[in-house]
Short mmCIF file of C-alpha atoms in Angstrom, two decimals:
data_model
loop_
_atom_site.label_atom_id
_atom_site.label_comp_id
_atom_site.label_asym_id
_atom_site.label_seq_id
_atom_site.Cartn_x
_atom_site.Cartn_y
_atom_site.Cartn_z
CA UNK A 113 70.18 32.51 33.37
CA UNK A 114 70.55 34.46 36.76
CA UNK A 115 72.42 37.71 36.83
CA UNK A 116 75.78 37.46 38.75
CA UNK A 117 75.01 40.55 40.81
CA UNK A 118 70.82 41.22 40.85
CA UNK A 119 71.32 44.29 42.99
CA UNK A 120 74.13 46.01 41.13
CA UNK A 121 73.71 49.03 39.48
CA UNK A 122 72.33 48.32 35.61
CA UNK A 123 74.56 50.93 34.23
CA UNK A 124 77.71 49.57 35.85
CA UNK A 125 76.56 46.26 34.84
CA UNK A 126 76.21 47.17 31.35
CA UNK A 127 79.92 48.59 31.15
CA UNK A 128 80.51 45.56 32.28
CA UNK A 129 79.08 43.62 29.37
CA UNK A 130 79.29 45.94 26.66
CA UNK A 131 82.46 46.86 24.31
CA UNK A 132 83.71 50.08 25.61
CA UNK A 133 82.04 52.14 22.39
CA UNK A 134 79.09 52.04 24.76
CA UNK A 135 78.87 54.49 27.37
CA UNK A 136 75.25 54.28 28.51
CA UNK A 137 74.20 57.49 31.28
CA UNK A 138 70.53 56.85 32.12
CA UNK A 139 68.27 53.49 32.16
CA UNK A 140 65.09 54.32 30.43
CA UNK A 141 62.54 51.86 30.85
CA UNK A 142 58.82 54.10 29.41
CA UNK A 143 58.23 56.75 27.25
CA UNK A 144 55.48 58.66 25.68
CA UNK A 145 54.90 61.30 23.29
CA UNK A 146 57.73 64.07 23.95
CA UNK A 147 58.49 62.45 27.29
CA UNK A 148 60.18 59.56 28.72
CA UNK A 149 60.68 57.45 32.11
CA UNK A 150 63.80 56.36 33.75
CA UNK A 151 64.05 53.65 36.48
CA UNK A 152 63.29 55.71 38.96
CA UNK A 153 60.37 57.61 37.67
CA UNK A 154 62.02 60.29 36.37
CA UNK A 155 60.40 62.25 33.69
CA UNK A 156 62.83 63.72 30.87
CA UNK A 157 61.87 65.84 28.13
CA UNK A 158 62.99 64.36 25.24
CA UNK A 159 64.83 66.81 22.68
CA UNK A 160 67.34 64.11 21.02
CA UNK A 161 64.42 61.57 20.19
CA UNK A 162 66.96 58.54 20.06
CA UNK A 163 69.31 60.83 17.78
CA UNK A 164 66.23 61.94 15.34
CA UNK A 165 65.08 58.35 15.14
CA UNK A 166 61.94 58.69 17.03
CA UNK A 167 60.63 60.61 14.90
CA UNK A 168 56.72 60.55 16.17
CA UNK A 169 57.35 60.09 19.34
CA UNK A 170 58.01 57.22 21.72
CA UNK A 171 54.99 54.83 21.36
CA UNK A 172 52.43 56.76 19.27
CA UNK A 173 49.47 55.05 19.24
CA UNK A 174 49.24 54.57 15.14
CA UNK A 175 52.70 53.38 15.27
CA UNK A 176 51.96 50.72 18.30
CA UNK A 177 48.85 49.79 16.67
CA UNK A 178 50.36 48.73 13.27
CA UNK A 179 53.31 47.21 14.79
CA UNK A 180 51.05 44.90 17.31
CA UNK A 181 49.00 43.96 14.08
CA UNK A 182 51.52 43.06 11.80
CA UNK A 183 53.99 40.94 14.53
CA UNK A 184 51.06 38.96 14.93
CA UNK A 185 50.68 37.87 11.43
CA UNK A 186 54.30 38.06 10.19
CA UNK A 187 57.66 39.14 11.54
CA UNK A 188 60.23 37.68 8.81
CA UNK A 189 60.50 36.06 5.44
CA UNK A 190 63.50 37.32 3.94
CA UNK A 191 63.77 39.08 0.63
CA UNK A 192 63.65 36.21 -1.00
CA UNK A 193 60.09 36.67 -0.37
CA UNK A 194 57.67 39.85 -0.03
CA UNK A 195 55.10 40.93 2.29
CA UNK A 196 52.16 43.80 1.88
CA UNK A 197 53.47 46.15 4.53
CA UNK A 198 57.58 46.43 2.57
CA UNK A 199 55.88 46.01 -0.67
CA UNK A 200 53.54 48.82 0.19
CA UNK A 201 56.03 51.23 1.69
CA UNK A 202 58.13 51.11 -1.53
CA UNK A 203 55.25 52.00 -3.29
CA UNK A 204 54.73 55.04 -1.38
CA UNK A 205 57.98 56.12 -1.25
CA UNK A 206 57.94 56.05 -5.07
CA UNK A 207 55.16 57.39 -5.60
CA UNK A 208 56.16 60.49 -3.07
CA UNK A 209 59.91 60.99 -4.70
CA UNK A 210 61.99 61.21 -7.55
CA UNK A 211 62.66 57.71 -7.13
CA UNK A 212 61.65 54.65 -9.21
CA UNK A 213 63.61 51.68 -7.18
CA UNK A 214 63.56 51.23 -3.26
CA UNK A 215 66.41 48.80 -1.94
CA UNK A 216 65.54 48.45 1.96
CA UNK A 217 68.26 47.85 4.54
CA UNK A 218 68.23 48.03 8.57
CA UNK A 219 70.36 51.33 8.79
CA UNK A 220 71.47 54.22 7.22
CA UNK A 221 74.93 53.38 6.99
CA UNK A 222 73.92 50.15 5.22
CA UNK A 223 71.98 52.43 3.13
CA UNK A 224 75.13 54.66 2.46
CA UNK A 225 77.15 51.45 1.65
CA UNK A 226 74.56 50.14 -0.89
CA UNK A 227 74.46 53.53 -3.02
CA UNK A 228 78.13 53.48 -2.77
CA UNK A 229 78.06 49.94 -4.50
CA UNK A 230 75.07 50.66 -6.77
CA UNK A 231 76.80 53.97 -7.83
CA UNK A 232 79.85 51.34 -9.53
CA UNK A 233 77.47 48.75 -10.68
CA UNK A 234 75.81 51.33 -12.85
CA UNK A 235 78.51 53.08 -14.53
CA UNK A 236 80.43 49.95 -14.80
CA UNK A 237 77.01 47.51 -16.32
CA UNK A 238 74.65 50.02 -17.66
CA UNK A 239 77.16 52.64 -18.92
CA UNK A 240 80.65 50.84 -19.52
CA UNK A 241 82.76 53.49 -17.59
CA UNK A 242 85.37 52.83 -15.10
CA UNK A 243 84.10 55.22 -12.95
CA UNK A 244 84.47 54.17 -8.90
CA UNK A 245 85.35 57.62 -7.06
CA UNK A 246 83.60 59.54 -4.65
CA UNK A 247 83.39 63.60 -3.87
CA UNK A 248 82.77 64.28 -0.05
CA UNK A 249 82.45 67.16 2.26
CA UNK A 250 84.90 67.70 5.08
CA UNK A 251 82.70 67.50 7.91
CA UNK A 252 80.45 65.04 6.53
CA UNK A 253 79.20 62.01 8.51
CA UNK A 254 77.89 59.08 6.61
CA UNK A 255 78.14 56.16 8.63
CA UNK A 256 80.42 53.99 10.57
CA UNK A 257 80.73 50.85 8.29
CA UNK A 258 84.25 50.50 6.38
CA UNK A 259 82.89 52.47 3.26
CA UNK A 260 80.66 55.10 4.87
CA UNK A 261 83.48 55.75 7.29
CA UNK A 262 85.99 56.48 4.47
CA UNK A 263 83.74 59.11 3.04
CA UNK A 264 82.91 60.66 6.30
CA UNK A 265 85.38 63.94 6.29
CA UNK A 266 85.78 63.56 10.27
CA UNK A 267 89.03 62.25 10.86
CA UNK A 268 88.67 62.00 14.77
CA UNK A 269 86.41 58.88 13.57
CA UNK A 270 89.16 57.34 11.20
CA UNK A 271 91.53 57.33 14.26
CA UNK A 272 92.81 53.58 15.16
CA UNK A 273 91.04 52.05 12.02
CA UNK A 274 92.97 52.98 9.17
CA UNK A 275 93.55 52.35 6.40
CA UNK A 276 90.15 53.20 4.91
CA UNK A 277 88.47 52.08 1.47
CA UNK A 278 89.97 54.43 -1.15
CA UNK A 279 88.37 56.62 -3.61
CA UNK A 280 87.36 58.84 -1.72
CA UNK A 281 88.14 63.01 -1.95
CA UNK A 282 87.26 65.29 0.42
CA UNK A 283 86.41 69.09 -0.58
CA UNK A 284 85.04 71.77 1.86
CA UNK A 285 81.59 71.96 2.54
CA UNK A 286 79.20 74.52 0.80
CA UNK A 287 82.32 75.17 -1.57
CA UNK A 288 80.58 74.06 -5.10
CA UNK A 289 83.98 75.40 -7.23
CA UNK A 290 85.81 72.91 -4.84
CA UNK A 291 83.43 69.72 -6.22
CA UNK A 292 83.74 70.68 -10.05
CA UNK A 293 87.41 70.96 -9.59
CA UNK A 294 87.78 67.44 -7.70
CA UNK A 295 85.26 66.03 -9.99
CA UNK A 296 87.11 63.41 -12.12
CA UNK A 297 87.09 60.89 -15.56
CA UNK A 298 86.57 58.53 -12.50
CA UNK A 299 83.90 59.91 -10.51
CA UNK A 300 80.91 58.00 -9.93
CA UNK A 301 79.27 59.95 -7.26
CA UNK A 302 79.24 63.23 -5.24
CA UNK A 303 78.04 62.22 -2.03
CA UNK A 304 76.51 65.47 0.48
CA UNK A 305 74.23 66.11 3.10
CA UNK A 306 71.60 68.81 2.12
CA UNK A 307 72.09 69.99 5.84
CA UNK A 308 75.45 68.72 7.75
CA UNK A 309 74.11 66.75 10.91
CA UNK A 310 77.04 65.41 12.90
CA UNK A 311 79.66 67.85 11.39
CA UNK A 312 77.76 70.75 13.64
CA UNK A 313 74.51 71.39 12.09
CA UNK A 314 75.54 73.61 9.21
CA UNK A 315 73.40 74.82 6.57
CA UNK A 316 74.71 75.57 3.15
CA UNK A 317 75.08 78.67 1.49
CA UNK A 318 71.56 78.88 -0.63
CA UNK A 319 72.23 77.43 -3.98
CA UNK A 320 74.49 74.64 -3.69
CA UNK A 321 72.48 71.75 -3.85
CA UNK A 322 71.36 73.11 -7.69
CA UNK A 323 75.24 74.25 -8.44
CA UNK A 324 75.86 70.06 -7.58
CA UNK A 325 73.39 69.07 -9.40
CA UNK A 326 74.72 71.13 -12.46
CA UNK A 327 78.33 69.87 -11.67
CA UNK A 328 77.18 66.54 -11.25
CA UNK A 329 75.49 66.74 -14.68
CA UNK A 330 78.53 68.42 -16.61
CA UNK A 331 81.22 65.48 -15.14
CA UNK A 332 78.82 62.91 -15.75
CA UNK A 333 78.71 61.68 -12.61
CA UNK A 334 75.72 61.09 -10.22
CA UNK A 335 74.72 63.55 -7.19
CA UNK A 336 73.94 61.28 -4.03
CA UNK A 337 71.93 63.13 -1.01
CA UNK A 338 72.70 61.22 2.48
CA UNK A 339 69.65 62.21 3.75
CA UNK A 340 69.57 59.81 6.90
CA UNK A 341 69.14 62.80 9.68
CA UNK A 342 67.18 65.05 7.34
CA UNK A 343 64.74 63.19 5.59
CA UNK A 344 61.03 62.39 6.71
CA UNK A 345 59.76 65.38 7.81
CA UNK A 346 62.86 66.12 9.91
CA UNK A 347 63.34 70.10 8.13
CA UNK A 348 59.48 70.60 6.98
CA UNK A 349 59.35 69.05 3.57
CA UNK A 350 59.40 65.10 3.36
CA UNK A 351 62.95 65.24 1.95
CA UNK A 352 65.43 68.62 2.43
CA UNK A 353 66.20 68.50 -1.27
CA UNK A 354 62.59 69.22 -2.04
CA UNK A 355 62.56 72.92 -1.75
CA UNK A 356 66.36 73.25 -3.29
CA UNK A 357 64.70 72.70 -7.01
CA UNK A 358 66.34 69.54 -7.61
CA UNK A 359 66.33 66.34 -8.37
CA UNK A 360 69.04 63.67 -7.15
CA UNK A 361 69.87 60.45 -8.47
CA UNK A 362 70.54 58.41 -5.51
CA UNK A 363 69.12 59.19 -1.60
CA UNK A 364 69.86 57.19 1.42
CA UNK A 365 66.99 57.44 4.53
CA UNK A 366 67.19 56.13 7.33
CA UNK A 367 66.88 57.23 11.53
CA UNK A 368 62.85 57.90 11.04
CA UNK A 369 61.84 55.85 8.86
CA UNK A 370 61.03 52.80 11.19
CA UNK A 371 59.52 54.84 13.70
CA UNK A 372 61.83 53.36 16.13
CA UNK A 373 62.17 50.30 14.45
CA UNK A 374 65.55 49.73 12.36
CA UNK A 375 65.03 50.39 8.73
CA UNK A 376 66.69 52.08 5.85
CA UNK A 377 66.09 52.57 2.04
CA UNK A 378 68.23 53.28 -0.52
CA UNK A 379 66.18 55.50 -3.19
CA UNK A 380 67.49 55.29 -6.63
CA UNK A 381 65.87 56.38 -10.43
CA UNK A 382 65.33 53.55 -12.68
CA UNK A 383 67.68 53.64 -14.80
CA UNK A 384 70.74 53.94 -12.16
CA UNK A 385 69.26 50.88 -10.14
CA UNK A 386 70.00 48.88 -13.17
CA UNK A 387 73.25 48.82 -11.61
CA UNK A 388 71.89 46.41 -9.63
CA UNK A 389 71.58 42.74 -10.84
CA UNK A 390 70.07 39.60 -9.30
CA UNK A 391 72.04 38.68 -6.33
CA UNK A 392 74.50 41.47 -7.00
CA UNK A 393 73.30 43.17 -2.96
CA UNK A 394 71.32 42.05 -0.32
CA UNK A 395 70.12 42.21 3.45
CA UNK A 396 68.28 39.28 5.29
CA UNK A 397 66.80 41.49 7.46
CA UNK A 398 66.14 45.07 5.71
CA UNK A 399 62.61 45.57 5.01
CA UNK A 400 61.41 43.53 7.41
CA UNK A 401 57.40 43.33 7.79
CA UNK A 402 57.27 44.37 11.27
CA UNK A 403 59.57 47.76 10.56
CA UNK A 404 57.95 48.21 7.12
CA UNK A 405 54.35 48.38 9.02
CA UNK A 406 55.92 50.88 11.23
CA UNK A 407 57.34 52.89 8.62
CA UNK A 408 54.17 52.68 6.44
CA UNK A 409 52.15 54.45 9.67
CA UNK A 410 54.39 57.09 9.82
CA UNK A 411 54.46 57.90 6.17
CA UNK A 412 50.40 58.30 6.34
CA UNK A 413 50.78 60.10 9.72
CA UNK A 414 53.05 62.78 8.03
CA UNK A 415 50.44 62.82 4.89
CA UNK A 416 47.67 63.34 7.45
CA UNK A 417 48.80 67.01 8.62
CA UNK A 418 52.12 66.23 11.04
CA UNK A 419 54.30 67.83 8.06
CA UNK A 420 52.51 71.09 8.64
CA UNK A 421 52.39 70.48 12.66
CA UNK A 422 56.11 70.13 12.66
CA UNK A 423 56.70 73.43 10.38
CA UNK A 424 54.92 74.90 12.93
CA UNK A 425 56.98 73.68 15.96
CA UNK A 426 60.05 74.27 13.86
CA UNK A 427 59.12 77.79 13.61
CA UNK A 428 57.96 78.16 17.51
CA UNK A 429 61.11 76.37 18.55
CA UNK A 430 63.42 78.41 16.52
CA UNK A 431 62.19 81.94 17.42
CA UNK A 432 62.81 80.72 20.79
CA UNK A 433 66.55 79.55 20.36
CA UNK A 434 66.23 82.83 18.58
CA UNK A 435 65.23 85.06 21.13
CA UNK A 436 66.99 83.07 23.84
CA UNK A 437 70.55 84.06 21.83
CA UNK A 438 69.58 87.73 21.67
CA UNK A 439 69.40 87.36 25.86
CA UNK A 440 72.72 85.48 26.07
CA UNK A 441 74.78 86.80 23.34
CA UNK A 442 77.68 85.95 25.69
CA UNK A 443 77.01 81.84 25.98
CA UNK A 444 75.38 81.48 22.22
CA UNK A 445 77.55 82.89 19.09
CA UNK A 446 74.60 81.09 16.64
CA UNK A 447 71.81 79.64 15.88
CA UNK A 448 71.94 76.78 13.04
CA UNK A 449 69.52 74.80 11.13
CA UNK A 450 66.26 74.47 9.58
CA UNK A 451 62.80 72.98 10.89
CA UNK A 452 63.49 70.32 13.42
CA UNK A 453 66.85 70.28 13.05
CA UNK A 454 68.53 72.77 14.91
CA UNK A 455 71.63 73.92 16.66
CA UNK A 456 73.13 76.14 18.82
CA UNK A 457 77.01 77.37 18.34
CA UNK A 458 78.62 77.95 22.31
CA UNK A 459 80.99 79.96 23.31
CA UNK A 460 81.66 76.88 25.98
CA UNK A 461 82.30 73.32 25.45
CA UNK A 462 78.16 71.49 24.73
CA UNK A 463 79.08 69.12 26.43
CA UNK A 464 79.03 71.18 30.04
CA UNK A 465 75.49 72.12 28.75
CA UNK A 466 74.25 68.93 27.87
CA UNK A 467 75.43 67.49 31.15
CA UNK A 468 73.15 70.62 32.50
CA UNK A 469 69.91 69.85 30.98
CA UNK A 470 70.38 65.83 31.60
CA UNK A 471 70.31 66.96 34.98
CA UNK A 472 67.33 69.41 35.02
CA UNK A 473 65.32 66.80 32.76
CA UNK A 474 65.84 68.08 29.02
CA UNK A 475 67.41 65.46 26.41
CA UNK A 476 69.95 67.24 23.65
CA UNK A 477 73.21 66.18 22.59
CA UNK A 478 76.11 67.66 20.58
CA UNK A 479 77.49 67.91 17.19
CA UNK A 480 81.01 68.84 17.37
CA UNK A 481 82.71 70.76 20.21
CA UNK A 482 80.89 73.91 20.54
CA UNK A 483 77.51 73.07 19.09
CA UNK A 484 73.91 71.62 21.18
CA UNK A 485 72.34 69.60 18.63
CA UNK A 486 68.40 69.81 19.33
CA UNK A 487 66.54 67.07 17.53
CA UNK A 488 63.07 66.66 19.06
CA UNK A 489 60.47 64.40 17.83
CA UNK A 490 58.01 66.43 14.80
CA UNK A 491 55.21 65.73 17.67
CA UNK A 492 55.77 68.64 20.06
CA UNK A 493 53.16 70.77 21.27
CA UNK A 494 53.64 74.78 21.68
CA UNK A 495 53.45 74.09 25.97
CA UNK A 496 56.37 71.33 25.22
CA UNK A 497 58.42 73.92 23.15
CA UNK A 498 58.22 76.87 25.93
CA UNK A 499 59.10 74.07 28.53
CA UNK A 500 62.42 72.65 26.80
CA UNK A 501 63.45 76.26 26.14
CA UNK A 502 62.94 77.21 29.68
CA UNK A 503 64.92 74.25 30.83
CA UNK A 504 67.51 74.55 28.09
CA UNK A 505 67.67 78.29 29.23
CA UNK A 506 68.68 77.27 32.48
CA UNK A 507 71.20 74.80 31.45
CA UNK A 508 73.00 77.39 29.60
CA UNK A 509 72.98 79.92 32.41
CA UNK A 510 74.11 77.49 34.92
CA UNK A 511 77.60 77.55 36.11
#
C-alpha cells in the first residue's frame, strides 16, 4: 500500500500514525559500532545505545553473524517446543549465576511481571503461606505493565492510570531500617535495583544489598534484584549483585540480553521456581530462536575479554566526567554511577543539555530532572571516550 504523502517528512508522518506516547526526534536508518546514521548522513555518537539495549554495539559482526544463521534455519516454534540456541542460553545463564531455572520473556517488564507472579506461586504451592506483598524503593522503575507499574515508586508514571495492582509498599531507597520495618507476615518479595536507573542513577550506600539480603532472610520473604539496566556487563561484573557478596533469589534481565533483539529472562533458584506449575505462565514469543542466538553471542563475547574491555572504558569514561566536573563545578553538582552506567547531577534542567549534544552529534538522555544519563554501548574505544566527552563538554558549556 502507497503512502498518502511520499514526500512528507517521516517524523511528522510518524506522529501521525503513532499513539501520542511516541515522540520520535531523529530517523536513523545505519549504525555501527559506537556510531550511527540518520537519513541524511549524519553521523551521531551513540552514548544512550537504544536506552542500554545495544549493548555491543549496533550490528557487531558476531551478533549479525549468529542472527543471519539461525533466521535461516528457524525463527519460531513456541515454547511448546525448544530449540538449541534458547535451550543453550539457559544453560549458560545457569551455569554463570545463582540461578537454577530460566523463564524467558520478550522484555524486562514481562520479566518483572513473571517474578512478581512466581514470587505468590511459591509461597502459596511450595510453602503454604499467604504471602502476596511487595517492598519497593521510591524512585524505583520496574516497568510499565499494570504490575511493574504499581511497584515503580515514580508517581509521575501512575498519573491518568490509576488505580494500580495493590500490595505494593514503597520505602526510601538505600534506607535498609525502612525495608525490615515494612517487611510483613505477608511479604513475598522485596523488589530493588542494585543501582537505581530511571530514578536518576543513584548508587546505594555500600552495604545494602547484604543488609536486604539479611532482612529478606529474617521476614522470610524473598529478595528480588530488577536487574534489567544493570545486568550483562552493564557495571563491570556480569550481574551488579556479584561484587555486593550476595546471593538473590529471584533476578529479572532484560535491555542487553538480545543484543538488540527483544528478550528477557526471569532467573530464579530451584526451589522458588517450583512456584511455577505446568501452564501456570507463559509467553508465545519469549525465547525465541532468533533472539536466543543473539543473546547466546553476546554472552560468549563478554566471556571472551569485553567484561574487562568495558571496566576499562568505565574507568576512562568516568575520570573524564570526573575531571570534566572539577572544570565546571558551576553546571555539574555530581557524578553518579558505576562502570557503564553513569550520570551526571545539573545544576540546569538535562534536558537543555541533551537537546545540546543531539545537536552537536552525541546521543545521552536523562533520568529525572537534573540528571544526563550516559549509557554507551561496553564496545567503546579510548579515541570514542575522549570524543563524547569533548562533545558532551561542549553541550554543557553551551548557552
Amino acid at each position: 500500500m502507497e503512502p498518502t504523502h511520499p514526500a512528507a517528512d517521516p517524523l511528522a508522518q510518524a506522529l501521525a500514525v503513532f499513539t501520542p506516547n511516541v515522540r520520535p526526534r531523529r530517523v536513523f536508518v545505519r549504525g555501527e559500532g559506537a556510531r550511527i546514521w540518520d537519513r541524511d548522513g549524519r553521523a551521531y555518537l551513540d552514548f544512550l545505545a537504544g536506552i542500554g539495549v545495544n549493548l555491543y554495539g549496533h550490528c557487531h559482526p558476531r551478533l549479525v553473524a549468529a542472527v543471519r544463521q539461525q533466521v535461516g534455519t528457524l525463527g519460531h516454534v513456541s515454547n511448546l517446543f525448544v530449540a538449541p540456541p534458547t535451550l543453550a542460553l539457559a544453560q549458560e545463564l545457569v551455569q554463570r549465576t545463582f540461578a537454577g531455572r530460566v523463564c524467558f520473556t520478550n522484555s524486562g517488564a514481562e520479566a518483572i511481571e513473571a517474578g512478581l507472579k512466581l514470587a505468590r506461586g511459591y509461597f502459596r504451592k511450595v510453602r503454604g503461606e499467604d504471602r502476596f506483598e511487595i517492598v519497593a524503593t521510591v524512585g524505583g522503575f520496574h516497568g510499565r505493565t499494570l504490575g511493574a507499574l504499581a511497584c515503580t515508586g515514580t508517581p509521575k508514571y501512575h498519573k491518568g492510570f490509576e488505580p494500580l495492582p495493590g500490595g505494593v509498599v514503597h520505602v526510601p531507597y538505600g534506607d535498609a531500617d525502612a525495608v525490615a520495618q515494612a517487611c510483613g507476615p505477608h511479604t513475598a518479595a522485596i523488589l530493588v535495583e542494585p543501582i537505581q536507573g530511571e530514578g536518576g542513577v543513584v548508587v546505594p550506600p555500600a552495604g545494602y544489598l547484604a543488609r536486604l539480603r539479611a532482612i529478606a532472610d529474617a521476614a522470610g520473604c524473598l529478595l528480588f534484584l530488577d536487574e534489567v539496566q544493570t545486568g550483562l556487563g552493564r557495571t563491570g561484573t556480569l550481574f551488579a549483585y556479584e561484587p555486593e557478596g550476595v546471593t538473590p533469589d529471584l533476578l529479572a534481565t532484560a535491555k542487553g540480553l538480545g543484543g538488540g533483539l527483544p528478550l528477557g529472562a526471569l532467573l530464579a533458584t530451584a526451589e522458588v521456581a517450583a512456584g511455577f506449575g505446568p501452564g501456570s505462565h507463559g509467553t508465545t514469543v519469549g525465547g525465541n530462536p532468533l533472539a536466543c542466538a543473539a543473546g547466546l553471542a553476546g554472552l560468549e563475547l563478554l566471556a571472551a575479554g569485553l567484561l574487562e574491555t568495558s571496566r576499562q572504558a568505565g574507568a576512562q569514561l568516568h575520570a573524564g566526567l570526573d575531571d570534566l566536573a572539577r572544570r565546571h563545578p558551576d553546571r555539574i553538582r555530581e557524578v553518579r554511577g558505576r562502570g557503564l552506567l553513569l550520570g551526571l547531577l545539573l545544576a540546569s534542567p538535562a534536558s537543555e543539555v541533551m537537546d545540546r549534544a543531539l545537536l552537536r552529534g552525541l546521543l545521552v538522555n536523562t533520568a529525572g530532572p537534573k540528571v544526563l544519563r550516559i549509557l554507551p554501548p561496553l564496545t567503546l574505544d579510548p579515541a570514542e571516550i575522549a570524543e563524547g566527552l569533548a562533545l558532551l563538554e561542549a553541550a554543557l558549556t553551551a548557552t
